C-alpha cells in the first residue's frame, strides 16, 4: 500500500478498515501445518484408490441434499435431511474401510511399493526423485506409473498454504470522495444526478452532478518508510489544475498552492494530514464533508489508482 503515487488517484472513506492487519501466531501456523501433514495420508490413499478404480461416494451437505430432494419432489423436513446426510456419511465410511482393506491386499501392492519408494528418505529432492524414475520406469508403456509417482511426490513434498488475511479495501460509490454542494468535497454523493436520502435509505435523483475527485502529487513529492506526500493537484475536469488545501478546515480546491498533504500508511488504511502529524491537522469526515480538524481522531481512508496518467 505505502508507495508514492506518480499518477492520478482517487480517495475514499473506509471507516471500517481494521486497526491492524490480522496475522497468524506461531500456534495457529503450527496447527495448520500439522493438519496439512496429517492429511497427506488420506490424499495418497485417494490416489491409490483412483488407480485401482475404487470410487468413494461423496457425502452431500444438508443444503445439497435439500436441493436434490426438492428436485425429486420428496420430503425435505429437517429430520429427513439429517437422516439422509448421516446415511450417506455411513456409506462413505464403509466404502473407505473396504477400499483400505482392498488396497492393503495383493491388488494394491504395486501402488504401495511406489508410495513407499517416493516416501523413502533417499529421495531428498526433485533430482533424486527423477533419478528414481529413470532407473525404475524406463519404458514408454510405464508412463502411467511415472504419472502416479509424480502425483505421490507432489503430495509428499507439498507445503501447507497459509490463509491470506490481508485486508482488501472495497470502494463503494457513496464512500468515494466527490465534489459536493458549492466547492466542497465529501462523500455520500455517489454518482452523477443522485444523492443519498437518509429517510428513504436509497439514492434519489436530483438533477445535480457529483463528479469524482481525482488528484495527483504535482509538487514536493517525497516518500519514506511507506509514508509519502506533497502538494495535491486536481486532475479531473472539475477544477482541473487547482490545488487541494484547507485554510479554515473544510477541504476545497483553490487556485493557489497551499499546504502539502501527508499520507501515513497504517497498514489496512491511510491517515491523511494537512502538513504532517507534528504541525498539521488530520483529515476527517464531518457531516459528509472533508475537513482537516484539530484535536480529532484521524479518519480512515484508502486510495484507488487511475488507469490513465
Short mmCIF file of C-alpha atoms in Angstrom, two decimals:
data_model
loop_
_atom_site.label_atom_id
_atom_site.label_comp_id
_atom_site.label_asym_id
_atom_site.label_seq_id
_atom_site.Cartn_x
_atom_site.Cartn_y
_atom_site.Cartn_z
CA UNK A 1 0.00 0.00 0.00
CA UNK A 2 2.55 2.55 1.12
CA UNK A 3 4.09 3.90 -2.05
CA UNK A 4 4.22 7.31 -3.63
CA UNK A 5 1.61 7.63 -6.36
CA UNK A 6 3.09 9.01 -9.56
CA UNK A 7 -0.21 9.14 -11.44
CA UNK A 8 -3.75 10.21 -10.60
CA UNK A 9 -5.70 8.56 -7.81
CA UNK A 10 -9.00 8.93 -6.02
CA UNK A 11 -9.67 8.88 -2.28
CA UNK A 12 -12.44 7.01 -0.50
CA UNK A 13 -13.59 6.88 3.10
CA UNK A 14 -13.01 3.50 4.74
CA UNK A 15 -14.11 3.79 8.39
CA UNK A 16 -14.50 0.02 8.81
CA UNK A 17 -10.87 -0.73 7.93
CA UNK A 18 -9.29 -2.71 10.79
CA UNK A 19 -6.79 -1.03 13.07
CA UNK A 20 -4.12 -3.54 12.05
CA UNK A 21 -3.64 -6.39 9.62
CA UNK A 22 -4.60 -9.75 11.10
CA UNK A 23 -1.70 -12.18 11.34
CA UNK A 24 -1.38 -15.80 12.41
CA UNK A 25 0.51 -16.54 15.58
CA UNK A 26 3.02 -19.39 15.90
CA UNK A 27 0.43 -21.74 17.40
CA UNK A 28 -2.07 -21.17 14.58
CA UNK A 29 0.62 -21.70 11.94
CA UNK A 30 1.75 -24.92 13.64
CA UNK A 31 -1.85 -26.22 13.74
CA UNK A 32 -2.36 -25.54 10.02
CA UNK A 33 0.93 -27.22 9.12
CA UNK A 34 0.15 -30.22 11.36
CA UNK A 35 -3.29 -30.64 9.79
CA UNK A 36 -1.72 -30.49 6.33
CA UNK A 37 0.83 -33.19 7.22
CA UNK A 38 -1.87 -35.37 8.75
CA UNK A 39 -3.96 -35.06 5.60
CA UNK A 40 -1.21 -36.31 3.30
CA UNK A 41 -2.00 -39.97 4.05
CA UNK A 42 -5.64 -39.51 3.06
CA UNK A 43 -4.63 -37.78 -0.19
CA UNK A 44 -2.16 -40.55 -1.06
CA UNK A 45 -4.77 -43.21 -0.24
CA UNK A 46 -7.16 -41.45 -2.61
CA UNK A 47 -4.53 -41.60 -5.38
CA UNK A 48 -4.10 -45.34 -4.85
CA UNK A 49 -7.85 -45.93 -4.85
CA UNK A 50 -8.17 -43.94 -8.07
CA UNK A 51 -5.59 -46.15 -9.78
CA UNK A 52 -7.47 -49.23 -8.58
CA UNK A 53 -10.77 -47.90 -9.92
CA UNK A 54 -12.28 -47.52 -6.45
CA UNK A 55 -14.83 -44.75 -6.04
CA UNK A 56 -15.83 -43.38 -2.65
CA UNK A 57 -19.34 -41.86 -2.57
CA UNK A 58 -19.39 -38.19 -1.66
CA UNK A 59 -21.28 -37.02 1.40
CA UNK A 60 -23.65 -34.18 0.45
CA UNK A 61 -24.12 -31.15 2.62
CA UNK A 62 -27.56 -30.61 4.07
CA UNK A 63 -28.27 -27.88 1.51
CA UNK A 64 -27.16 -30.10 -1.39
CA UNK A 65 -29.43 -32.86 -0.15
CA UNK A 66 -32.35 -30.44 0.23
CA UNK A 67 -31.94 -29.32 -3.40
CA UNK A 68 -31.81 -32.92 -4.57
CA UNK A 69 -34.90 -33.93 -2.59
CA UNK A 70 -36.84 -30.91 -3.80
CA UNK A 71 -35.95 -31.74 -7.41
CA UNK A 72 -37.30 -35.26 -6.85
CA UNK A 73 -40.41 -33.90 -5.12
CA UNK A 74 -39.60 -35.62 -1.83
CA UNK A 75 -39.90 -34.64 1.82
CA UNK A 76 -37.30 -32.03 2.89
CA UNK A 77 -38.08 -31.92 6.59
CA UNK A 78 -35.15 -31.41 8.98
CA UNK A 79 -35.41 -34.99 10.23
CA UNK A 80 -35.32 -36.44 6.71
CA UNK A 81 -32.38 -34.29 5.68
CA UNK A 82 -30.29 -35.07 8.77
CA UNK A 83 -31.01 -38.78 8.41
CA UNK A 84 -30.07 -38.64 4.74
CA UNK A 85 -26.73 -36.97 5.45
CA UNK A 86 -25.99 -39.47 8.24
CA UNK A 87 -26.77 -42.44 5.95
CA UNK A 88 -24.56 -41.02 3.19
CA UNK A 89 -21.76 -40.49 5.70
CA UNK A 90 -22.06 -44.09 6.89
CA UNK A 91 -21.96 -45.41 3.31
CA UNK A 92 -18.83 -43.37 2.60
CA UNK A 93 -17.22 -44.65 5.81
CA UNK A 94 -17.95 -48.28 4.89
CA UNK A 95 -16.62 -47.68 1.37
CA UNK A 96 -13.39 -46.16 2.71
CA UNK A 97 -12.87 -49.11 5.06
CA UNK A 98 -13.41 -51.56 2.19
CA UNK A 99 -11.07 -49.55 -0.04
CA UNK A 100 -8.37 -49.53 2.64
CA UNK A 101 -8.61 -53.31 3.05
CA UNK A 102 -8.54 -53.89 -0.70
CA UNK A 103 -5.55 -51.59 -1.19
CA UNK A 104 -3.68 -53.46 1.56
CA UNK A 105 -4.01 -56.71 -0.39
CA UNK A 106 -2.17 -58.05 -3.45
CA UNK A 107 -4.06 -55.76 -5.85
CA UNK A 108 -2.68 -52.68 -4.17
CA UNK A 109 0.89 -53.93 -3.77
CA UNK A 110 2.36 -52.27 -6.92
CA UNK A 111 0.96 -48.90 -5.90
CA UNK A 112 2.08 -49.26 -2.30
CA UNK A 113 5.61 -50.03 -3.47
CA UNK A 114 5.74 -46.80 -5.44
CA UNK A 115 4.37 -44.82 -2.50
CA UNK A 116 6.98 -46.31 -0.17
CA UNK A 117 9.78 -45.61 -2.65
CA UNK A 118 8.75 -41.98 -3.11
CA UNK A 119 8.47 -41.51 0.65
CA UNK A 120 11.93 -43.01 1.24
CA UNK A 121 14.42 -40.67 2.84
CA UNK A 122 16.88 -41.29 -0.01
CA UNK A 123 14.69 -39.12 -2.24
CA UNK A 124 15.68 -35.83 -0.67
CA UNK A 125 14.99 -33.53 -3.63
CA UNK A 126 13.50 -33.45 -7.12
CA UNK A 127 16.71 -34.56 -8.82
CA UNK A 128 16.87 -37.69 -6.65
CA UNK A 129 13.21 -38.36 -7.45
CA UNK A 130 13.84 -38.01 -11.20
CA UNK A 131 16.77 -40.40 -10.89
CA UNK A 132 14.44 -42.91 -9.21
CA UNK A 133 12.02 -42.58 -12.14
CA UNK A 134 14.77 -43.07 -14.73
CA UNK A 135 16.02 -46.19 -13.01
CA UNK A 136 12.62 -47.71 -12.22
CA UNK A 137 10.29 -46.88 -15.12
CA UNK A 138 12.40 -46.94 -18.28
CA UNK A 139 9.80 -47.92 -20.85
CA UNK A 140 7.24 -45.81 -22.69
CA UNK A 141 4.36 -48.07 -21.64
CA UNK A 142 5.17 -47.33 -17.99
CA UNK A 143 4.15 -43.70 -18.31
CA UNK A 144 1.05 -44.27 -16.15
CA UNK A 145 3.33 -45.47 -13.35
CA UNK A 146 5.56 -42.41 -13.71
CA UNK A 147 2.48 -40.16 -13.64
CA UNK A 148 1.28 -41.85 -10.44
CA UNK A 149 4.70 -41.44 -8.86
CA UNK A 150 4.69 -37.73 -9.76
CA UNK A 151 1.26 -37.33 -8.13
CA UNK A 152 2.50 -39.01 -4.94
CA UNK A 153 5.67 -36.91 -4.99
CA UNK A 154 3.52 -33.77 -5.26
CA UNK A 155 1.61 -34.75 -2.12
CA UNK A 156 4.71 -35.81 -0.18
CA UNK A 157 6.57 -32.56 -0.89
CA UNK A 158 3.58 -30.23 -0.60
CA UNK A 159 3.63 -27.47 1.99
CA UNK A 160 0.71 -26.07 3.96
CA UNK A 161 -0.84 -22.99 2.40
CA UNK A 162 -1.43 -20.30 4.99
CA UNK A 163 -4.60 -18.24 4.57
CA UNK A 164 -4.25 -14.77 3.11
CA UNK A 165 -5.55 -12.49 5.85
CA UNK A 166 -4.58 -9.21 4.19
CA UNK A 167 -7.33 -6.56 4.32
CA UNK A 168 -8.60 -5.63 0.87
CA UNK A 169 -10.40 -2.29 0.77
CA UNK A 170 -13.67 -2.25 -1.13
CA UNK A 171 -14.63 1.13 -2.53
CA UNK A 172 -18.30 1.92 -2.94
CA UNK A 173 -19.88 4.76 -4.82
CA UNK A 174 -21.16 6.52 -1.70
CA UNK A 175 -17.77 6.29 0.08
CA UNK A 176 -15.89 7.89 -2.81
CA UNK A 177 -14.78 11.50 -2.32
CA UNK A 178 -16.64 13.71 -4.80
CA UNK A 179 -17.41 17.36 -5.44
CA UNK A 180 -20.44 18.33 -3.39
CA UNK A 181 -22.51 21.45 -2.89
CA UNK A 182 -20.63 24.68 -3.58
CA UNK A 183 -16.96 23.88 -3.92
CA UNK A 184 -16.84 21.40 -1.03
CA UNK A 185 -15.57 17.84 -1.17
CA UNK A 186 -17.13 14.89 0.61
CA UNK A 187 -18.89 11.54 0.49
CA UNK A 188 -22.47 10.26 0.10
CA UNK A 189 -22.75 11.87 -3.31
CA UNK A 190 -22.33 8.50 -5.05
CA UNK A 191 -22.90 9.32 -8.70
CA UNK A 192 -23.93 11.95 -11.15
CA UNK A 193 -27.53 13.10 -10.82
CA UNK A 194 -28.13 11.38 -7.47
CA UNK A 195 -27.71 11.71 -3.71
CA UNK A 196 -28.25 9.56 -0.63
CA UNK A 197 -31.59 10.06 1.11
CA UNK A 198 -31.43 9.16 4.81
CA UNK A 199 -35.20 8.90 5.14
CA UNK A 200 -35.72 6.64 2.14
CA UNK A 201 -32.41 4.83 2.64
CA UNK A 202 -31.56 4.95 -1.04
CA UNK A 203 -30.06 7.16 -3.72
CA UNK A 204 -32.53 9.58 -5.31
CA UNK A 205 -32.21 11.59 -8.50
CA UNK A 206 -31.55 15.30 -8.06
CA UNK A 207 -30.52 16.59 -11.46
CA UNK A 208 -27.20 17.66 -9.93
CA UNK A 209 -23.79 16.21 -10.76
CA UNK A 210 -21.23 14.95 -8.27
CA UNK A 211 -18.01 14.19 -10.16
CA UNK A 212 -15.34 12.09 -8.52
CA UNK A 213 -12.28 13.89 -7.21
CA UNK A 214 -9.07 12.78 -8.92
CA UNK A 215 -5.75 14.17 -7.72
CA UNK A 216 -2.01 13.71 -8.09
CA UNK A 217 1.14 14.73 -6.25
CA UNK A 218 2.19 17.57 -8.53
CA UNK A 219 4.91 19.24 -6.46
CA UNK A 220 7.15 18.50 -3.48
CA UNK A 221 6.84 14.72 -3.77
CA UNK A 222 8.61 12.68 -1.09
CA UNK A 223 8.47 9.15 0.32
CA UNK A 224 9.93 7.49 3.42
CA UNK A 225 9.12 4.26 5.29
CA UNK A 226 5.89 3.81 3.35
CA UNK A 227 4.66 7.31 4.16
CA UNK A 228 4.62 9.91 1.41
CA UNK A 229 3.13 13.20 0.32
CA UNK A 230 3.41 16.54 -1.43
CA UNK A 231 1.10 19.16 -2.91
CA UNK A 232 -2.17 17.72 -4.26
CA UNK A 233 -3.43 18.97 -7.61
CA UNK A 234 -6.83 18.19 -9.15
CA UNK A 235 -6.58 16.18 -12.40
CA UNK A 236 -10.26 15.69 -13.27
CA UNK A 237 -12.29 18.08 -15.44
CA UNK A 238 -13.99 19.62 -12.41
CA UNK A 239 -11.47 22.18 -11.10
CA UNK A 240 -8.63 20.69 -13.15
CA UNK A 241 -5.28 22.20 -12.29
CA UNK A 242 -6.40 23.64 -8.96
CA UNK A 243 -4.80 22.69 -5.65
CA UNK A 244 -6.28 20.88 -2.62
CA UNK A 245 -5.99 22.84 0.63
CA UNK A 246 -7.89 23.98 3.70
CA UNK A 247 -7.33 27.31 5.35
CA UNK A 248 -10.40 27.13 7.61
CA UNK A 249 -10.71 23.36 7.99
CA UNK A 250 -13.06 22.49 5.13
CA UNK A 251 -11.22 20.89 2.21
CA UNK A 252 -11.64 22.64 -1.13
CA UNK A 253 -9.83 23.11 -4.42
CA UNK A 254 -8.27 26.55 -4.83
CA UNK A 255 -6.30 28.35 -7.49
CA UNK A 256 -3.09 28.83 -5.49
CA UNK A 257 -0.87 26.18 -3.96
CA UNK A 258 -1.41 25.77 -0.22
CA UNK A 259 -0.09 23.34 2.37
CA UNK A 260 1.28 19.93 1.37
CA UNK A 261 -0.53 16.76 2.38
CA UNK A 262 0.97 13.67 4.06
CA UNK A 263 -0.33 10.12 3.57
CA UNK A 264 0.56 7.91 6.54
CA UNK A 265 0.49 4.20 5.76
CA UNK A 266 -1.30 2.50 8.67
CA UNK A 267 -1.36 -0.93 7.00
CA UNK A 268 -5.05 -1.50 6.23
CA UNK A 269 -5.73 2.21 5.63
CA UNK A 270 -4.23 5.70 5.35
CA UNK A 271 -4.27 8.64 7.70
CA UNK A 272 -4.20 11.86 5.68
CA UNK A 273 -2.80 15.01 7.28
CA UNK A 274 -2.55 18.62 6.25
CA UNK A 275 1.21 19.25 6.54
CA UNK A 276 2.16 16.41 8.95
CA UNK A 277 1.40 14.98 12.39
CA UNK A 278 3.67 17.42 14.18
CA UNK A 279 2.48 20.64 12.58
CA UNK A 280 -0.83 19.92 10.89
CA UNK A 281 -4.34 18.52 11.23
CA UNK A 282 -5.83 15.09 10.35
CA UNK A 283 -8.47 14.61 7.67
CA UNK A 284 -11.91 13.58 8.95
CA UNK A 285 -15.44 13.34 7.57
CA UNK A 286 -17.83 15.77 9.22
CA UNK A 287 -21.46 15.95 8.06
CA UNK A 288 -20.36 14.11 4.89
CA UNK A 289 -17.77 16.80 4.08
CA UNK A 290 -14.00 16.51 4.28
CA UNK A 291 -12.32 18.57 6.93
CA UNK A 292 -8.83 18.95 8.37
CA UNK A 293 -9.75 19.21 12.03
CA UNK A 294 -7.68 19.81 15.14
CA UNK A 295 -7.84 17.50 18.16
CA UNK A 296 -9.74 14.81 16.26
CA UNK A 297 -9.19 11.10 15.75
CA UNK A 298 -7.85 10.79 12.20
CA UNK A 299 -10.29 9.32 9.69
CA UNK A 300 -9.54 6.10 7.82
CA UNK A 301 -9.15 6.43 4.07
CA UNK A 302 -7.96 4.36 1.14
CA UNK A 303 -6.87 5.12 -2.40
CA UNK A 304 -7.50 3.78 -5.87
CA UNK A 305 -5.08 4.39 -8.72
CA UNK A 306 -6.21 5.62 -12.11
CA UNK A 307 -5.63 3.50 -15.20
CA UNK A 308 -4.68 6.68 -17.04
CA UNK A 309 -1.73 9.01 -16.47
#
